[in-house]
PDB file of C-alpha atoms in Angstrom:
ATOM      1  CA  MET I   1      24.209 -12.536 -16.925  1.00  0.00           C
ATOM      2  CA  ILE I   2      20.439 -12.107 -17.203  1.00  0.00           C
ATOM      3  CA  SER I   3      19.119  -8.680 -16.236  1.00  0.00           C
ATOM      4  CA  LEU I   4      16.283  -7.912 -13.836  1.00  0.00           C
ATOM      5  CA  LYS I   5      14.080  -6.789 -16.728  1.00  0.00           C
ATOM      6  CA  GLN I   6      14.747 -10.031 -18.628  1.00  0.00           C
ATOM      7  CA  GLU I   7      14.096 -12.114 -15.503  1.00  0.00           C
ATOM      8  CA  ILE I   8      10.692 -10.499 -15.014  1.00  0.00           C
ATOM      9  CA  ALA I   9       9.812 -10.960 -18.692  1.00  0.00           C
ATOM     10  CA  ILE I  10      10.563 -14.696 -18.517  1.00  0.00           C
ATOM     11  CA  HIS I  11       7.451 -15.111 -16.357  1.00  0.00           C
ATOM     12  CA  SER I  12       5.067 -13.380 -18.759  1.00  0.00           C
ATOM     13  CA  ASN I  13       1.797 -15.119 -19.497  1.00  0.00           C
ATOM     14  CA  PRO I  14      -0.391 -13.412 -22.141  1.00  0.00           C
ATOM     15  CA  GLU I  15      -3.594 -15.231 -21.139  1.00  0.00           C
ATOM     16  CA  LYS I  16      -3.180 -14.354 -17.485  1.00  0.00           C
ATOM     17  CA  ALA I  17      -2.253 -10.789 -18.467  1.00  0.00           C
ATOM     18  CA  LYS I  18      -5.665 -10.344 -20.135  1.00  0.00           C
ATOM     19  CA  ILE I  19      -7.408 -11.441 -16.940  1.00  0.00           C
ATOM     20  CA  LEU I  20      -5.305  -9.139 -14.779  1.00  0.00           C
ATOM     21  CA  GLN I  21      -5.954  -6.161 -17.054  1.00  0.00           C
ATOM     22  CA  GLY I  22      -9.637  -6.523 -16.248  1.00  0.00           C
ATOM     23  CA  PHE I  23      -9.257  -7.454 -12.586  1.00  0.00           C
ATOM     24  CA  PHE I  24      -7.149  -4.379 -11.833  1.00  0.00           C
ATOM     25  CA  LYS I  25      -9.521  -2.016 -13.679  1.00  0.00           C
ATOM     26  CA  THR I  26      -7.112  -0.701 -16.319  1.00  0.00           C
ATOM     27  CA  GLY I  27      -9.752   0.673 -18.685  1.00  0.00           C
ATOM     28  CA  LYS I  28     -10.342   4.319 -19.511  1.00  0.00           C
ATOM     29  CA  GLY I  29     -11.583   6.242 -16.478  1.00  0.00           C
ATOM     30  CA  GLN I  30     -10.938   3.343 -14.097  1.00  0.00           C
ATOM     31  CA  TYR I  31      -8.566   3.485 -11.121  1.00  0.00           C
ATOM     32  CA  GLY I  32      -5.832   1.508 -12.906  1.00  0.00           C
ATOM     33  CA  GLU I  33      -6.160   3.253 -16.261  1.00  0.00           C
ATOM     34  CA  GLY I  34      -3.125   2.647 -18.454  1.00  0.00           C
ATOM     35  CA  ASP I  35      -1.556  -0.025 -16.235  1.00  0.00           C
ATOM     36  CA  VAL I  36       0.010  -2.797 -18.340  1.00  0.00           C
ATOM     37  CA  PHE I  37       0.315  -6.411 -17.183  1.00  0.00           C
ATOM     38  CA  ILE I  38       2.452  -9.203 -18.586  1.00  0.00           C
ATOM     39  CA  GLY I  39       0.835 -11.945 -16.486  1.00  0.00           C
ATOM     40  CA  ALA I  40       3.530 -12.945 -13.955  1.00  0.00           C
ATOM     41  CA  SER I  41       2.200 -14.374 -10.676  1.00  0.00           C
ATOM     42  CA  VAL I  42       2.983 -12.744  -7.336  1.00  0.00           C
ATOM     43  CA  GLY I  43       4.838 -15.895  -6.272  1.00  0.00           C
ATOM     44  CA  GLU I  44       7.096 -15.674  -9.325  1.00  0.00           C
ATOM     45  CA  GLN I  45       7.683 -11.997  -8.677  1.00  0.00           C
ATOM     46  CA  ARG I  46       8.668 -12.678  -5.067  1.00  0.00           C
ATOM     47  CA  LYS I  47      11.287 -15.162  -6.269  1.00  0.00           C
ATOM     48  CA  VAL I  48      12.702 -12.590  -8.700  1.00  0.00           C
ATOM     49  CA  ALA I  49      12.813  -9.985  -5.924  1.00  0.00           C
ATOM     50  CA  LYS I  50      14.778 -12.314  -3.657  1.00  0.00           C
ATOM     51  CA  LYS I  51      17.200 -13.149  -6.465  1.00  0.00           C
ATOM     52  CA  PHE I  52      17.885  -9.468  -7.185  1.00  0.00           C
ATOM     53  CA  SER I  53      17.634  -8.144  -3.625  1.00  0.00           C
ATOM     54  CA  GLU I  54      21.219  -6.816  -3.710  1.00  0.00           C
ATOM     55  CA  ILE I  55      20.619  -4.503  -6.672  1.00  0.00           C
ATOM     56  CA  GLU I  56      21.430  -0.832  -6.007  1.00  0.00           C
ATOM     57  CA  LEU I  57      18.518   1.393  -5.018  1.00  0.00           C
ATOM     58  CA  GLN I  58      19.043   3.843  -7.846  1.00  0.00           C
ATOM     59  CA  LYS I  59      18.858   1.053 -10.412  1.00  0.00           C
ATOM     60  CA  LEU I  60      15.279   0.437  -9.311  1.00  0.00           C
ATOM     61  CA  LYS I  61      14.098   3.902 -10.382  1.00  0.00           C
ATOM     62  CA  PRO I  62      13.375   2.932 -14.021  1.00  0.00           C
ATOM     63  CA  PHE I  63      11.317  -0.023 -12.789  1.00  0.00           C
ATOM     64  CA  LEU I  64       9.287   2.158 -10.428  1.00  0.00           C
ATOM     65  CA  ASN I  65       8.556   4.450 -13.374  1.00  0.00           C
ATOM     66  CA  SER I  66       7.659   1.564 -15.683  1.00  0.00           C
ATOM     67  CA  LYS I  67       4.215   1.256 -17.267  1.00  0.00           C
ATOM     68  CA  ILE I  68       4.496  -2.509 -16.648  1.00  0.00           C
ATOM     69  CA  HIS I  69       2.813  -3.429 -13.378  1.00  0.00           C
ATOM     70  CA  GLU I  70       5.036  -6.413 -12.638  1.00  0.00           C
ATOM     71  CA  GLU I  71       8.192  -4.335 -13.029  1.00  0.00           C
ATOM     72  CA  ARG I  72       6.921  -1.890 -10.432  1.00  0.00           C
ATOM     73  CA  LEU I  73       5.832  -4.649  -8.076  1.00  0.00           C
ATOM     74  CA  VAL I  74       9.140  -6.517  -8.297  1.00  0.00           C
ATOM     75  CA  ALA I  75      11.023  -3.285  -7.591  1.00  0.00           C
ATOM     76  CA  LEU I  76       8.815  -2.647  -4.562  1.00  0.00           C
ATOM     77  CA  LEU I  77       9.225  -6.221  -3.317  1.00  0.00           C
ATOM     78  CA  ILE I  78      12.989  -5.744  -3.611  1.00  0.00           C
ATOM     79  CA  LEU I  79      12.631  -2.683  -1.383  1.00  0.00           C
ATOM     80  CA  VAL I  80      10.834  -4.841   1.191  1.00  0.00           C
ATOM     81  CA  GLU I  81      13.657  -7.402   0.991  1.00  0.00           C
ATOM     82  CA  LYS I  82      16.254  -4.667   1.472  1.00  0.00           C
ATOM     83  CA  PHE I  83      14.349  -3.059   4.333  1.00  0.00           C
ATOM     84  CA  GLU I  84      13.917  -6.283   6.264  1.00  0.00           C
ATOM     85  CA  LYS I  85      17.648  -7.071   6.086  1.00  0.00           C
ATOM     86  CA  ALA I  86      18.849  -3.507   6.782  1.00  0.00           C
ATOM     87  CA  ASP I  87      20.254  -1.777   9.847  1.00  0.00           C
ATOM     88  CA  ASP I  88      18.636   1.464  11.041  1.00  0.00           C
ATOM     89  CA  ALA I  89      20.612   3.709   8.687  1.00  0.00           C
ATOM     90  CA  GLU I  90      19.835   1.565   5.641  1.00  0.00           C
ATOM     91  CA  LYS I  91      16.180   1.278   6.666  1.00  0.00           C
ATOM     92  CA  LYS I  92      15.938   5.069   6.520  1.00  0.00           C
ATOM     93  CA  LYS I  93      17.451   5.051   3.012  1.00  0.00           C
ATOM     94  CA  VAL I  94      14.865   2.524   1.824  1.00  0.00           C
ATOM     95  CA  PHE I  95      12.024   4.439   3.501  1.00  0.00           C
ATOM     96  CA  ASP I  96      13.146   7.719   1.916  1.00  0.00           C
ATOM     97  CA  PHE I  97      13.558   6.057  -1.485  1.00  0.00           C
ATOM     98  CA  TYR I  98      10.041   4.616  -1.221  1.00  0.00           C
ATOM     99  CA  PHE I  99       8.622   8.088  -0.627  1.00  0.00           C
ATOM    100  CA  GLU I 100      10.708   9.621  -3.399  1.00  0.00           C
ATOM    101  CA  ASN I 101       9.102   7.150  -5.793  1.00  0.00           C
ATOM    102  CA  LEU I 102       5.493   7.101  -4.601  1.00  0.00           C
ATOM    103  CA  GLN I 103       4.309   7.694  -8.155  1.00  0.00           C
ATOM    104  CA  GLY I 104       5.152   4.038  -8.791  1.00  0.00           C
ATOM    105  CA  VAL I 105       3.065   2.783  -5.867  1.00  0.00           C
ATOM    106  CA  ASN I 106      -0.127   3.235  -7.822  1.00  0.00           C
ATOM    107  CA  ASN I 107      -2.376   0.223  -7.527  1.00  0.00           C
ATOM    108  CA  TRP I 108      -3.913  -1.466  -4.519  1.00  0.00           C
ATOM    109  CA  ASP I 109      -1.705  -4.566  -4.534  1.00  0.00           C
ATOM    110  CA  LEU I 110       1.438  -2.439  -4.767  1.00  0.00           C
ATOM    111  CA  VAL I 111       0.296  -0.526  -1.686  1.00  0.00           C
ATOM    112  CA  ASP I 112      -0.918  -3.505   0.306  1.00  0.00           C
ATOM    113  CA  LEU I 113       2.179  -5.680  -0.215  1.00  0.00           C
ATOM    114  CA  THR I 114       4.661  -2.959   0.720  1.00  0.00           C
ATOM    115  CA  ALA I 115       3.291  -0.040   2.764  1.00  0.00           C
ATOM    116  CA  PRO I 116       2.865  -1.918   6.073  1.00  0.00           C
ATOM    117  CA  LYS I 117       6.249  -3.628   5.733  1.00  0.00           C
ATOM    118  CA  ILE I 118       8.199  -0.459   4.922  1.00  0.00           C
ATOM    119  CA  VAL I 119       6.258   2.624   5.982  1.00  0.00           C
ATOM    120  CA  GLY I 120       4.427   1.067   8.919  1.00  0.00           C
ATOM    121  CA  VAL I 121       7.414  -0.755  10.400  1.00  0.00           C
ATOM    122  CA  TYR I 122       9.708   2.255   9.939  1.00  0.00           C
ATOM    123  CA  LEU I 123       7.288   4.576  11.737  1.00  0.00           C
ATOM    124  CA  MET I 124       6.620   2.178  14.595  1.00  0.00           C
ATOM    125  CA  LYS I 125       8.632   4.236  17.079  1.00  0.00           C
ATOM    126  CA  LYS I 126       8.734   7.496  15.154  1.00  0.00           C
ATOM    127  CA  ASN I 127       6.543  10.520  14.511  1.00  0.00           C
ATOM    128  CA  ARG I 128       3.662   9.462  12.269  1.00  0.00           C
ATOM    129  CA  GLN I 129       2.468  12.825  10.987  1.00  0.00           C
ATOM    130  CA  VAL I 130       3.457  11.886   7.444  1.00  0.00           C
ATOM    131  CA  LEU I 131       0.550   9.406   7.446  1.00  0.00           C
ATOM    132  CA  TYR I 132      -1.931  12.174   8.264  1.00  0.00           C
ATOM    133  CA  LYS I 133      -0.541  14.250   5.416  1.00  0.00           C
ATOM    134  CA  LEU I 134      -1.050  11.296   3.072  1.00  0.00           C
ATOM    135  CA  ALA I 135      -4.556  10.682   4.428  1.00  0.00           C
ATOM    136  CA  LYS I 136      -5.539  14.264   3.589  1.00  0.00           C
ATOM    137  CA  SER I 137      -4.115  14.063   0.074  1.00  0.00           C
ATOM    138  CA  SER I 138      -6.350  14.225  -2.998  1.00  0.00           C
ATOM    139  CA  LYS I 139      -4.509  11.182  -4.388  1.00  0.00           C
ATOM    140  CA  LEU I 140      -6.192   7.789  -4.056  1.00  0.00           C
ATOM    141  CA  TRP I 141      -3.023   5.761  -3.530  1.00  0.00           C
ATOM    142  CA  LYS I 142      -1.522   8.130  -0.965  1.00  0.00           C
ATOM    143  CA  LYS I 143      -4.691   7.822   1.095  1.00  0.00           C
ATOM    144  CA  ARG I 144      -4.574   4.032   0.828  1.00  0.00           C
ATOM    145  CA  ILE I 145      -0.906   4.025   1.890  1.00  0.00           C
ATOM    146  CA  ALA I 146      -1.856   6.105   4.946  1.00  0.00           C
ATOM    147  CA  ILE I 147      -4.415   3.645   6.278  1.00  0.00           C
ATOM    148  CA  ILE I 148      -2.808   0.368   5.138  1.00  0.00           C
ATOM    149  CA  SER I 149       0.550   1.325   6.690  1.00  0.00           C
ATOM    150  CA  THR I 150      -1.133   1.207  10.100  1.00  0.00           C
ATOM    151  CA  LEU I 151      -1.454  -2.573   9.810  1.00  0.00           C
ATOM    152  CA  ALA I 152       2.053  -2.716  11.273  1.00  0.00           C
ATOM    153  CA  PHE I 153       0.835  -0.789  14.333  1.00  0.00           C
ATOM    154  CA  ILE I 154      -2.283  -2.939  14.695  1.00  0.00           C
ATOM    155  CA  LYS I 155      -0.129  -6.078  14.821  1.00  0.00           C
ATOM    156  CA  ASN I 156       1.520  -4.515  17.883  1.00  0.00           C
ATOM    157  CA  ASN I 157      -1.863  -3.710  19.472  1.00  0.00           C
ATOM    158  CA  ASP I 158      -1.399  -0.008  18.761  1.00  0.00           C
ATOM    159  CA  PHE I 159      -4.720   1.214  17.371  1.00  0.00           C
ATOM    160  CA  ASP I 160      -4.799   4.991  17.857  1.00  0.00           C
ATOM    161  CA  ASP I 161      -3.487   6.032  14.441  1.00  0.00           C
ATOM    162  CA  THR I 162      -5.639   3.490  12.633  1.00  0.00           C
ATOM    163  CA  LEU I 163      -8.748   4.915  14.285  1.00  0.00           C
ATOM    164  CA  LYS I 164      -7.775   8.549  13.719  1.00  0.00           C
ATOM    165  CA  ILE I 165      -6.910   7.985  10.049  1.00  0.00           C
ATOM    166  CA  SER I 166     -10.064   5.907   9.578  1.00  0.00           C
ATOM    167  CA  GLU I 167     -12.033   8.876  10.879  1.00  0.00           C
ATOM    168  CA  ILE I 168     -10.383  11.139   8.291  1.00  0.00           C
ATOM    169  CA  LEU I 169     -11.173   8.697   5.478  1.00  0.00           C
ATOM    170  CA  LEU I 170     -14.569   7.471   6.638  1.00  0.00           C
ATOM    171  CA  HIS I 171     -16.513   9.596   4.150  1.00  0.00           C
ATOM    172  CA  ASP I 172     -14.116   9.204   1.237  1.00  0.00           C
ATOM    173  CA  LYS I 173     -15.945   8.632  -2.042  1.00  0.00           C
ATOM    174  CA  HIS I 174     -13.722   5.888  -3.432  1.00  0.00           C
ATOM    175  CA  ASP I 175     -14.594   2.233  -2.901  1.00  0.00           C
ATOM    176  CA  LEU I 176     -10.918   1.268  -2.541  1.00  0.00           C
ATOM    177  CA  ILE I 177     -10.622   3.579   0.463  1.00  0.00           C
ATOM    178  CA  HIS I 178     -13.847   2.213   2.008  1.00  0.00           C
ATOM    179  CA  LYS I 179     -12.469  -1.312   1.639  1.00  0.00           C
ATOM    180  CA  ALA I 180      -9.077  -0.359   3.085  1.00  0.00           C
ATOM    181  CA  VAL I 181     -10.631   1.337   6.122  1.00  0.00           C
ATOM    182  CA  GLY I 182     -12.998  -1.598   6.646  1.00  0.00           C
ATOM    183  CA  TRP I 183     -10.117  -4.057   6.437  1.00  0.00           C
ATOM    184  CA  MET I 184      -8.037  -2.185   9.020  1.00  0.00           C
ATOM    185  CA  LEU I 185     -10.997  -1.843  11.387  1.00  0.00           C
ATOM    186  CA  ARG I 186     -11.629  -5.595  11.121  1.00  0.00           C
ATOM    187  CA  GLU I 187      -7.967  -6.177  11.980  1.00  0.00           C
ATOM    188  CA  VAL I 188      -8.408  -3.976  15.052  1.00  0.00           C
ATOM    189  CA  GLY I 189     -11.541  -5.951  15.967  1.00  0.00           C
ATOM    190  CA  LYS I 190      -9.668  -9.257  15.785  1.00  0.00           C
ATOM    191  CA  ARG I 191      -7.407  -7.996  18.546  1.00  0.00           C
ATOM    192  CA  ASP I 192      -9.835  -5.852  20.548  1.00  0.00           C
ATOM    193  CA  LEU I 193     -13.483  -6.095  19.538  1.00  0.00           C
ATOM    194  CA  ALA I 194     -14.539  -3.499  22.116  1.00  0.00           C
ATOM    195  CA  VAL I 195     -12.294  -0.856  20.523  1.00  0.00           C
ATOM    196  CA  GLU I 196     -13.693  -1.552  17.058  1.00  0.00           C
ATOM    197  CA  GLU I 197     -17.302  -1.515  18.255  1.00  0.00           C
ATOM    198  CA  LYS I 198     -16.798   1.751  20.159  1.00  0.00           C
ATOM    199  CA  PHE I 199     -15.388   3.378  17.013  1.00  0.00           C
ATOM    200  CA  LEU I 200     -18.220   2.113  14.807  1.00  0.00           C
ATOM    201  CA  LYS I 201     -20.880   3.183  17.294  1.00  0.00           C
ATOM    202  CA  LYS I 202     -19.409   6.685  17.435  1.00  0.00           C
ATOM    203  CA  ALA I 203     -19.236   6.840  13.621  1.00  0.00           C
ATOM    204  CA  LEU I 204     -22.883   5.799  13.307  1.00  0.00           C
ATOM    205  CA  GLN I 205     -23.977   8.422  15.832  1.00  0.00           C
ATOM    206  CA  GLU I 206     -22.022  11.151  14.039  1.00  0.00           C
ATOM    207  CA  ASN I 207     -23.516  10.106  10.707  1.00  0.00           C
ATOM    208  CA  ALA I 208     -27.020  10.247  12.133  1.00  0.00           C
ATOM    209  CA  THR I 209     -26.382  13.745  13.510  1.00  0.00           C
ATOM    210  CA  HIS I 210     -24.909  14.872  10.190  1.00  0.00           C
ATOM    211  CA  TYR I 211     -27.863  13.601   8.137  1.00  0.00           C
ATOM    212  CA  ALA I 212     -30.354  15.086  10.591  1.00  0.00           C
ATOM    213  CA  LYS I 213     -28.779  18.521  10.090  1.00  0.00           C
ATOM    214  CA  VAL I 214     -28.778  18.117   6.310  1.00  0.00           C
ATOM    215  CA  CYS I 215     -32.434  17.054   6.240  1.00  0.00           C
ATOM    216  CA  ASN I 216     -33.490  19.967   8.417  1.00  0.00           C
TER     217      ASN I 216
END
């Protein structure tokens, strides 16, 4: 029987891999430094994840520690598959496993395709302080997980945590955090434009006050 690793490798595409290496900024000093791509499409990876969705959690650890991007993504997509099919007890196991292996959630697509569907959904009716801890981390991907996870709340017209975490991250220096915050605020605006505009107006006023103090 073909293994998960072999199944992922079947979909390798060297030409596409070269493009992805550049697109995901894998060069020295860039946010994805050292990440290795084999060129499998997301659609192909989703199919592999569905096929291997019954694999044991612990068998996914080597994939989440892999230098190959697609191996990490497939493992994370399997976690989403498991989470969506699970009862409450199993959902907690998947959520805990996700956090135990955060080192493997280390590029923007890995965050965006999984954090809302696992972290966000799990925390829907639970204490969300873990997101604030992530938002205050020095790690780029933890901060992105914090804000992107709130997409699950936004879809339920629950905006408070998105706005509070956006406020924490508003002055972050990294472009990928700016984009993530902007994306979530736009999602809020699609559902309640007045809430988004109020937040942005307040942010602009605070910025003006801050710069006035600095200049004086």
